[in-house]
mmCIF file with all atom_site columns, C-alpha atoms in Angstrom:
data_model
loop_
_atom_site.group_PDB
_atom_site.id
_atom_site.type_symbol
_atom_site.label_atom_id
_atom_site.label_alt_id
_atom_site.label_comp_id
_atom_site.label_asym_id
_atom_site.label_entity_id
_atom_site.label_seq_id
_atom_site.pdbx_PDB_ins_code
_atom_site.Cartn_x
_atom_site.Cartn_y
_atom_site.Cartn_z
_atom_site.occupancy
_atom_site.B_iso_or_equiv
_atom_site.pdbx_formal_charge
_atom_site.auth_seq_id
_atom_site.auth_comp_id
_atom_site.auth_asym_id
_atom_site.auth_atom_id
_atom_site.pdbx_PDB_model_num
ATOM 1   C CA . MET L 1 1   ? -0.004 -0.139 -0.198  1.00 0.00 ? 1   MET L CA 1
ATOM 2   C CA . MET L 1 2   ? 1.645  3.384  -1.111  1.00 0.00 ? 2   MET L CA 1
ATOM 3   C CA . LYS L 1 3   ? 1.863  5.211  2.029   1.00 0.00 ? 3   LYS L CA 1
ATOM 4   C CA . ALA L 1 4   ? 2.846  8.992  0.451   1.00 0.00 ? 4   ALA L CA 1
ATOM 5   C CA . GLN L 1 5   ? 3.510  10.626 -2.568  1.00 0.00 ? 5   GLN L CA 1
ATOM 6   C CA . LEU L 1 6   ? 3.764  14.146 -3.628  1.00 0.00 ? 6   LEU L CA 1
ATOM 7   C CA . GLN L 1 7   ? 2.174  14.789 -7.438  1.00 0.00 ? 7   GLN L CA 1
ATOM 8   C CA . PHE L 1 8   ? 4.064  17.851 -9.257  1.00 0.00 ? 8   PHE L CA 1
ATOM 9   C CA . GLN L 1 9   ? 1.784  19.081 -12.860 1.00 0.00 ? 9   GLN L CA 1
ATOM 10  C CA . PHE L 1 10  ? 3.473  21.501 -14.599 1.00 0.00 ? 10  PHE L CA 1
ATOM 11  C CA . PRO L 1 11  ? 1.165  23.146 -16.877 1.00 0.00 ? 11  PRO L CA 1
ATOM 12  C CA . GLU L 1 12  ? 3.668  25.064 -18.450 1.00 0.00 ? 12  GLU L CA 1
ATOM 13  C CA . PRO L 1 13  ? 6.076  22.152 -19.405 1.00 0.00 ? 13  PRO L CA 1
ATOM 14  C CA . GLY L 1 14  ? 9.592  23.473 -18.939 1.00 0.00 ? 14  GLY L CA 1
ATOM 15  C CA . ASN L 1 15  ? 8.262  26.271 -17.208 1.00 0.00 ? 15  ASN L CA 1
ATOM 16  C CA . TRP L 1 16  ? 9.337  25.355 -13.129 1.00 0.00 ? 16  TRP L CA 1
ATOM 17  C CA . GLY L 1 17  ? 8.395  28.710 -11.857 1.00 0.00 ? 17  GLY L CA 1
ATOM 18  C CA . LYS L 1 18  ? 4.664  27.900 -12.153 1.00 0.00 ? 18  LYS L CA 1
ATOM 19  C CA . PHE L 1 19  ? 2.683  24.165 -10.604 1.00 0.00 ? 19  PHE L CA 1
ATOM 20  C CA . ILE L 1 20  ? 0.359  22.418 -8.206  1.00 0.00 ? 20  ILE L CA 1
ATOM 21  C CA . LEU L 1 21  ? 1.909  19.980 -5.848  1.00 0.00 ? 21  LEU L CA 1
ATOM 22  C CA . THR L 1 22  ? -0.456 17.894 -4.103  1.00 0.00 ? 22  THR L CA 1
ATOM 23  C CA . ALA L 1 23  ? 0.195  15.461 -1.537  1.00 0.00 ? 23  ALA L CA 1
ATOM 24  C CA . VAL L 1 24  ? -1.869 12.318 -0.821  1.00 0.00 ? 24  VAL L CA 1
ATOM 25  C CA . PHE L 1 25  ? -1.111 10.373 2.449   1.00 0.00 ? 25  PHE L CA 1
ATOM 26  C CA . VAL L 1 26  ? -2.838 8.365  5.016   1.00 0.00 ? 26  VAL L CA 1
ATOM 27  C CA . ASP L 1 27  ? -3.364 10.363 7.903   1.00 0.00 ? 27  ASP L CA 1
ATOM 28  C CA . ASN L 1 28  ? -3.990 9.334  11.654  1.00 0.00 ? 28  ASN L CA 1
ATOM 29  C CA . ASN L 1 29  ? -7.363 7.133  11.623  1.00 0.00 ? 29  ASN L CA 1
ATOM 30  C CA . GLY L 1 30  ? -6.200 5.091  8.035   1.00 0.00 ? 30  GLY L CA 1
ATOM 31  C CA . PHE L 1 31  ? -8.184 6.932  5.598   1.00 0.00 ? 31  PHE L CA 1
ATOM 32  C CA . ILE L 1 32  ? -6.483 8.249  1.822   1.00 0.00 ? 32  ILE L CA 1
ATOM 33  C CA . LYS L 1 33  ? -5.896 12.518 2.049   1.00 0.00 ? 33  LYS L CA 1
ATOM 34  C CA . SER L 1 34  ? -4.859 14.796 -0.053  1.00 0.00 ? 34  SER L CA 1
ATOM 35  C CA . ARG L 1 35  ? -3.948 18.357 -0.262  1.00 0.00 ? 35  ARG L CA 1
ATOM 36  C CA . ARG L 1 36  ? -3.121 20.753 -2.756  1.00 0.00 ? 36  ARG L CA 1
ATOM 37  C CA . PHE L 1 37  ? -0.989 23.658 -2.511  1.00 0.00 ? 37  PHE L CA 1
ATOM 38  C CA . THR L 1 38  ? 0.931  26.079 -5.454  1.00 0.00 ? 38  THR L CA 1
ATOM 39  C CA . GLN L 1 39  ? 3.756  27.918 -6.357  1.00 0.00 ? 39  GLN L CA 1
ATOM 40  C CA . ASP L 1 40  ? 2.249  30.740 -4.391  1.00 0.00 ? 40  ASP L CA 1
ATOM 41  C CA . ASP L 1 41  ? 1.385  28.757 -0.552  1.00 0.00 ? 41  ASP L CA 1
ATOM 42  C CA . ILE L 1 42  ? 5.124  27.410 0.035   1.00 0.00 ? 42  ILE L CA 1
ATOM 43  C CA . SER L 1 43  ? 7.958  29.227 1.990   1.00 0.00 ? 43  SER L CA 1
ATOM 44  C CA . GLN L 1 44  ? 10.516 30.270 0.544   1.00 0.00 ? 44  GLN L CA 1
ATOM 45  C CA . GLU L 1 45  ? 12.837 27.130 2.097   1.00 0.00 ? 45  GLU L CA 1
ATOM 46  C CA . GLN L 1 46  ? 10.324 25.177 0.883   1.00 0.00 ? 46  GLN L CA 1
ATOM 47  C CA . ALA L 1 47  ? 11.151 26.400 -2.728  1.00 0.00 ? 47  ALA L CA 1
ATOM 48  C CA . GLU L 1 48  ? 14.756 26.028 -2.543  1.00 0.00 ? 48  GLU L CA 1
ATOM 49  C CA . THR L 1 49  ? 14.705 22.893 -1.810  1.00 0.00 ? 49  THR L CA 1
ATOM 50  C CA . PHE L 1 50  ? 11.967 22.707 -4.794  1.00 0.00 ? 50  PHE L CA 1
ATOM 51  C CA . LYS L 1 51  ? 14.376 24.452 -7.260  1.00 0.00 ? 51  LYS L CA 1
ATOM 52  C CA . GLU L 1 52  ? 17.609 21.429 -5.668  1.00 0.00 ? 52  GLU L CA 1
ATOM 53  C CA . VAL L 1 53  ? 14.628 19.032 -6.799  1.00 0.00 ? 53  VAL L CA 1
ATOM 54  C CA . VAL L 1 54  ? 14.074 20.416 -10.707 1.00 0.00 ? 54  VAL L CA 1
ATOM 55  C CA . THR L 1 55  ? 17.920 20.224 -11.053 1.00 0.00 ? 55  THR L CA 1
ATOM 56  C CA . HIS L 1 56  ? 17.250 16.371 -10.529 1.00 0.00 ? 56  HIS L CA 1
ATOM 57  C CA . ILE L 1 57  ? 14.882 16.365 -13.751 1.00 0.00 ? 57  ILE L CA 1
ATOM 58  C CA . ALA L 1 58  ? 16.975 19.535 -15.953 1.00 0.00 ? 58  ALA L CA 1
ATOM 59  C CA . VAL L 1 59  ? 18.548 16.144 -16.710 1.00 0.00 ? 59  VAL L CA 1
ATOM 60  C CA . LEU L 1 60  ? 16.224 15.261 -19.116 1.00 0.00 ? 60  LEU L CA 1
ATOM 61  C CA . SER L 1 61  ? 17.160 16.942 -22.879 1.00 0.00 ? 61  SER L CA 1
ATOM 62  C CA . ASP L 1 62  ? 15.721 20.094 -24.114 1.00 0.00 ? 62  ASP L CA 1
ATOM 63  C CA . GLU L 1 63  ? 13.348 17.042 -26.859 1.00 0.00 ? 63  GLU L CA 1
ATOM 64  C CA . TRP L 1 64  ? 12.111 16.476 -23.551 1.00 0.00 ? 64  TRP L CA 1
ATOM 65  C CA . LYS L 1 65  ? 9.444  18.272 -21.171 1.00 0.00 ? 65  LYS L CA 1
ATOM 66  C CA . ALA L 1 66  ? 8.630  17.576 -17.073 1.00 0.00 ? 66  ALA L CA 1
ATOM 67  C CA . LEU L 1 67  ? 4.728  18.031 -17.447 1.00 0.00 ? 67  LEU L CA 1
ATOM 68  C CA . GLN L 1 68  ? 4.445  15.883 -14.389 1.00 0.00 ? 68  GLN L CA 1
ATOM 69  C CA . VAL L 1 69  ? 6.072  14.971 -12.027 1.00 0.00 ? 69  VAL L CA 1
ATOM 70  C CA . TRP L 1 70  ? 6.184  11.789 -8.772  1.00 0.00 ? 70  TRP L CA 1
ATOM 71  C CA . VAL L 1 71  ? 7.449  11.161 -5.771  1.00 0.00 ? 71  VAL L CA 1
ATOM 72  C CA . ARG L 1 72  ? 8.195  8.130  -3.628  1.00 0.00 ? 72  ARG L CA 1
ATOM 73  C CA . LEU L 1 73  ? 9.802  8.055  -0.233  1.00 0.00 ? 73  LEU L CA 1
ATOM 74  C CA . GLU L 1 74  ? 12.035 4.774  -0.634  1.00 0.00 ? 74  GLU L CA 1
ATOM 75  C CA . GLN L 1 75  ? 15.165 2.824  1.103   1.00 0.00 ? 75  GLN L CA 1
ATOM 76  C CA . VAL L 1 76  ? 17.936 3.047  -0.367  1.00 0.00 ? 76  VAL L CA 1
ATOM 77  C CA . THR L 1 77  ? 21.322 0.937  0.718   1.00 0.00 ? 77  THR L CA 1
ATOM 78  C CA . VAL L 1 78  ? 24.327 3.255  0.403   1.00 0.00 ? 78  VAL L CA 1
ATOM 79  C CA . SER L 1 79  ? 27.928 2.244  1.431   1.00 0.00 ? 79  SER L CA 1
ATOM 80  C CA . PRO L 1 80  ? 29.796 3.942  3.956   1.00 0.00 ? 80  PRO L CA 1
ATOM 81  C CA . LEU L 1 81  ? 33.308 5.622  2.518   1.00 0.00 ? 81  LEU L CA 1
ATOM 82  C CA . PRO L 1 82  ? 35.537 3.519  4.189   1.00 0.00 ? 82  PRO L CA 1
ATOM 83  C CA . GLU L 1 83  ? 37.460 3.905  7.206   1.00 0.00 ? 83  GLU L CA 1
ATOM 84  C CA . GLU L 1 84  ? 39.286 1.686  10.279  1.00 0.00 ? 84  GLU L CA 1
ATOM 85  C CA . GLY L 1 85  ? 37.959 -2.733 10.213  1.00 0.00 ? 85  GLY L CA 1
ATOM 86  C CA . GLU L 1 86  ? 34.961 -4.026 8.253   1.00 0.00 ? 86  GLU L CA 1
ATOM 87  C CA . VAL L 1 87  ? 32.724 -1.668 6.306   1.00 0.00 ? 87  VAL L CA 1
ATOM 88  C CA . PHE L 1 88  ? 28.483 -2.219 6.817   1.00 0.00 ? 88  PHE L CA 1
ATOM 89  C CA . PRO L 1 89  ? 25.783 -0.759 4.149   1.00 0.00 ? 89  PRO L CA 1
ATOM 90  C CA . GLU L 1 90  ? 23.173 1.052  5.483   1.00 0.00 ? 90  GLU L CA 1
ATOM 91  C CA . SER L 1 91  ? 19.569 2.041  4.643   1.00 0.00 ? 91  SER L CA 1
ATOM 92  C CA . ARG L 1 92  ? 18.697 5.659  4.638   1.00 0.00 ? 92  ARG L CA 1
ATOM 93  C CA . ASP L 1 93  ? 15.250 7.091  3.347   1.00 0.00 ? 93  ASP L CA 1
ATOM 94  C CA . ALA L 1 94  ? 15.331 8.563  -0.238  1.00 0.00 ? 94  ALA L CA 1
ATOM 95  C CA . VAL L 1 95  ? 13.196 10.900 -2.137  1.00 0.00 ? 95  VAL L CA 1
ATOM 96  C CA . ALA L 1 96  ? 12.647 8.816  -5.768  1.00 0.00 ? 96  ALA L CA 1
ATOM 97  C CA . LEU L 1 97  ? 11.437 10.455 -8.774  1.00 0.00 ? 97  LEU L CA 1
ATOM 98  C CA . THR L 1 98  ? 8.985  8.734  -11.641 1.00 0.00 ? 98  THR L CA 1
ATOM 99  C CA . VAL L 1 99  ? 8.738  11.897 -14.784 1.00 0.00 ? 99  VAL L CA 1
ATOM 100 C CA . GLU L 1 100 ? 6.412  12.042 -16.745 1.00 0.00 ? 100 GLU L CA 1
ATOM 101 C CA . ALA L 1 101 ? 8.018  14.102 -20.274 1.00 0.00 ? 101 ALA L CA 1
ATOM 102 C CA . VAL L 1 102 ? 6.641  15.251 -23.544 1.00 0.00 ? 102 VAL L CA 1
ATOM 103 C CA . ASN L 1 103 ? 7.900  17.040 -26.479 1.00 0.00 ? 103 ASN L CA 1
ATOM 104 C CA . ALA L 1 104 ? 6.782  19.843 -29.704 1.00 0.00 ? 104 ALA L CA 1
ATOM 105 C CA . ARG L 1 105 ? 6.004  16.547 -31.703 1.00 0.00 ? 105 ARG L CA 1
ATOM 106 C CA . GLY L 1 106 ? 3.495  15.054 -29.367 1.00 0.00 ? 106 GLY L CA 1
ATOM 107 C CA . GLY L 1 107 ? 5.016  12.585 -27.268 1.00 0.00 ? 107 GLY L CA 1
ATOM 108 C CA . ARG L 1 108 ? 4.824  11.838 -23.475 1.00 0.00 ? 108 ARG L CA 1
ATOM 109 C CA . ARG L 1 109 ? 7.737  8.944  -21.472 1.00 0.00 ? 109 ARG L CA 1
ATOM 110 C CA . LEU L 1 110 ? 8.569  7.724  -18.250 1.00 0.00 ? 110 LEU L CA 1
ATOM 111 C CA . PHE L 1 111 ? 11.546 8.446  -17.248 1.00 0.00 ? 111 PHE L CA 1
ATOM 112 C CA . THR L 1 112 ? 13.271 6.881  -13.812 1.00 0.00 ? 112 THR L CA 1
ATOM 113 C CA . SER L 1 113 ? 16.072 6.407  -11.401 1.00 0.00 ? 113 SER L CA 1
ATOM 114 C CA . GLN L 1 114 ? 17.064 3.338  -13.569 1.00 0.00 ? 114 GLN L CA 1
ATOM 115 C CA . ASP L 1 115 ? 16.466 5.864  -16.287 1.00 0.00 ? 115 ASP L CA 1
ATOM 116 C CA . TYR L 1 116 ? 18.572 8.706  -14.708 1.00 0.00 ? 116 TYR L CA 1
ATOM 117 C CA . SER L 1 117 ? 20.535 7.987  -11.648 1.00 0.00 ? 117 SER L CA 1
ATOM 118 C CA . GLU L 1 118 ? 19.474 11.567 -10.610 1.00 0.00 ? 118 GLU L CA 1
ATOM 119 C CA . PHE L 1 119 ? 15.859 11.034 -9.894  1.00 0.00 ? 119 PHE L CA 1
ATOM 120 C CA . THR L 1 120 ? 16.778 9.306  -6.405  1.00 0.00 ? 120 THR L CA 1
ATOM 121 C CA . MET L 1 121 ? 18.643 11.679 -4.418  1.00 0.00 ? 121 MET L CA 1
ATOM 122 C CA . VAL L 1 122 ? 19.894 10.212 -0.640  1.00 0.00 ? 122 VAL L CA 1
ATOM 123 C CA . ASP L 1 123 ? 19.784 14.538 -0.243  1.00 0.00 ? 123 ASP L CA 1
ATOM 124 C CA . GLY L 1 124 ? 18.277 15.508 3.901   1.00 0.00 ? 124 GLY L CA 1
ATOM 125 C CA . ALA L 1 125 ? 16.524 18.393 2.393   1.00 0.00 ? 125 ALA L CA 1
ATOM 126 C CA . ALA L 1 126 ? 15.017 16.378 -0.269  1.00 0.00 ? 126 ALA L CA 1
ATOM 127 C CA . VAL L 1 127 ? 13.440 14.212 2.534   1.00 0.00 ? 127 VAL L CA 1
ATOM 128 C CA . ALA L 1 128 ? 12.730 16.687 4.849   1.00 0.00 ? 128 ALA L CA 1
ATOM 129 C CA . PHE L 1 129 ? 10.984 18.119 1.462   1.00 0.00 ? 129 PHE L CA 1
ATOM 130 C CA . PHE L 1 130 ? 9.116  15.165 1.661   1.00 0.00 ? 130 PHE L CA 1
ATOM 131 C CA . ASN L 1 131 ? 8.187  14.127 4.479   1.00 0.00 ? 131 ASN L CA 1
ATOM 132 C CA . TYR L 1 132 ? 6.845  17.866 5.555   1.00 0.00 ? 132 TYR L CA 1
ATOM 133 C CA . PHE L 1 133 ? 4.280  17.740 3.196   1.00 0.00 ? 133 PHE L CA 1
ATOM 134 C CA . THR L 1 134 ? 3.007  13.798 3.322   1.00 0.00 ? 134 THR L CA 1
ATOM 135 C CA . THR L 1 135 ? 3.589  14.282 7.629   1.00 0.00 ? 135 THR L CA 1
ATOM 136 C CA . ASN L 1 136 ? 2.398  17.854 8.922   1.00 0.00 ? 136 ASN L CA 1
ATOM 137 C CA . ASN L 1 137 ? -0.797 18.168 7.127   1.00 0.00 ? 137 ASN L CA 1
ATOM 138 C CA . ASN L 1 138 ? -1.977 14.581 8.711   1.00 0.00 ? 138 ASN L CA 1
ATOM 139 C CA . ASP L 1 139 ? -4.294 16.398 11.385  1.00 0.00 ? 139 ASP L CA 1
ATOM 140 C CA . GLN L 1 140 ? -5.631 19.494 8.905   1.00 0.00 ? 140 GLN L CA 1
#
């Protein structure tokens, strides 16, 4: 079962300054809820983190423009830098993106982290951004 997801829609593909953010999450009673936000509803700090996410989406070629993005939280295994002694992999939260993009000829395509490794972010700010919209809004 999906616990939480963020969905971004870009009404003008390629224009990152205008978007609709929908947070989908399970509330404290087990019901699936959703909340919608626009670029005007998020704080300056959240906008900065959003810009970082956009840099990951922008790896698409100039031919493809993101129309919609689905964001979910996953557990990934990372190997710490080797130090003295044995090195054991650890599990961390990561934000994973699935991007629906369009091209000028009307084509549509989905891009995932298998296409672009940049679509999986272990960055703490991206995870905090995800958690802000999928947990703090449970009681509204």
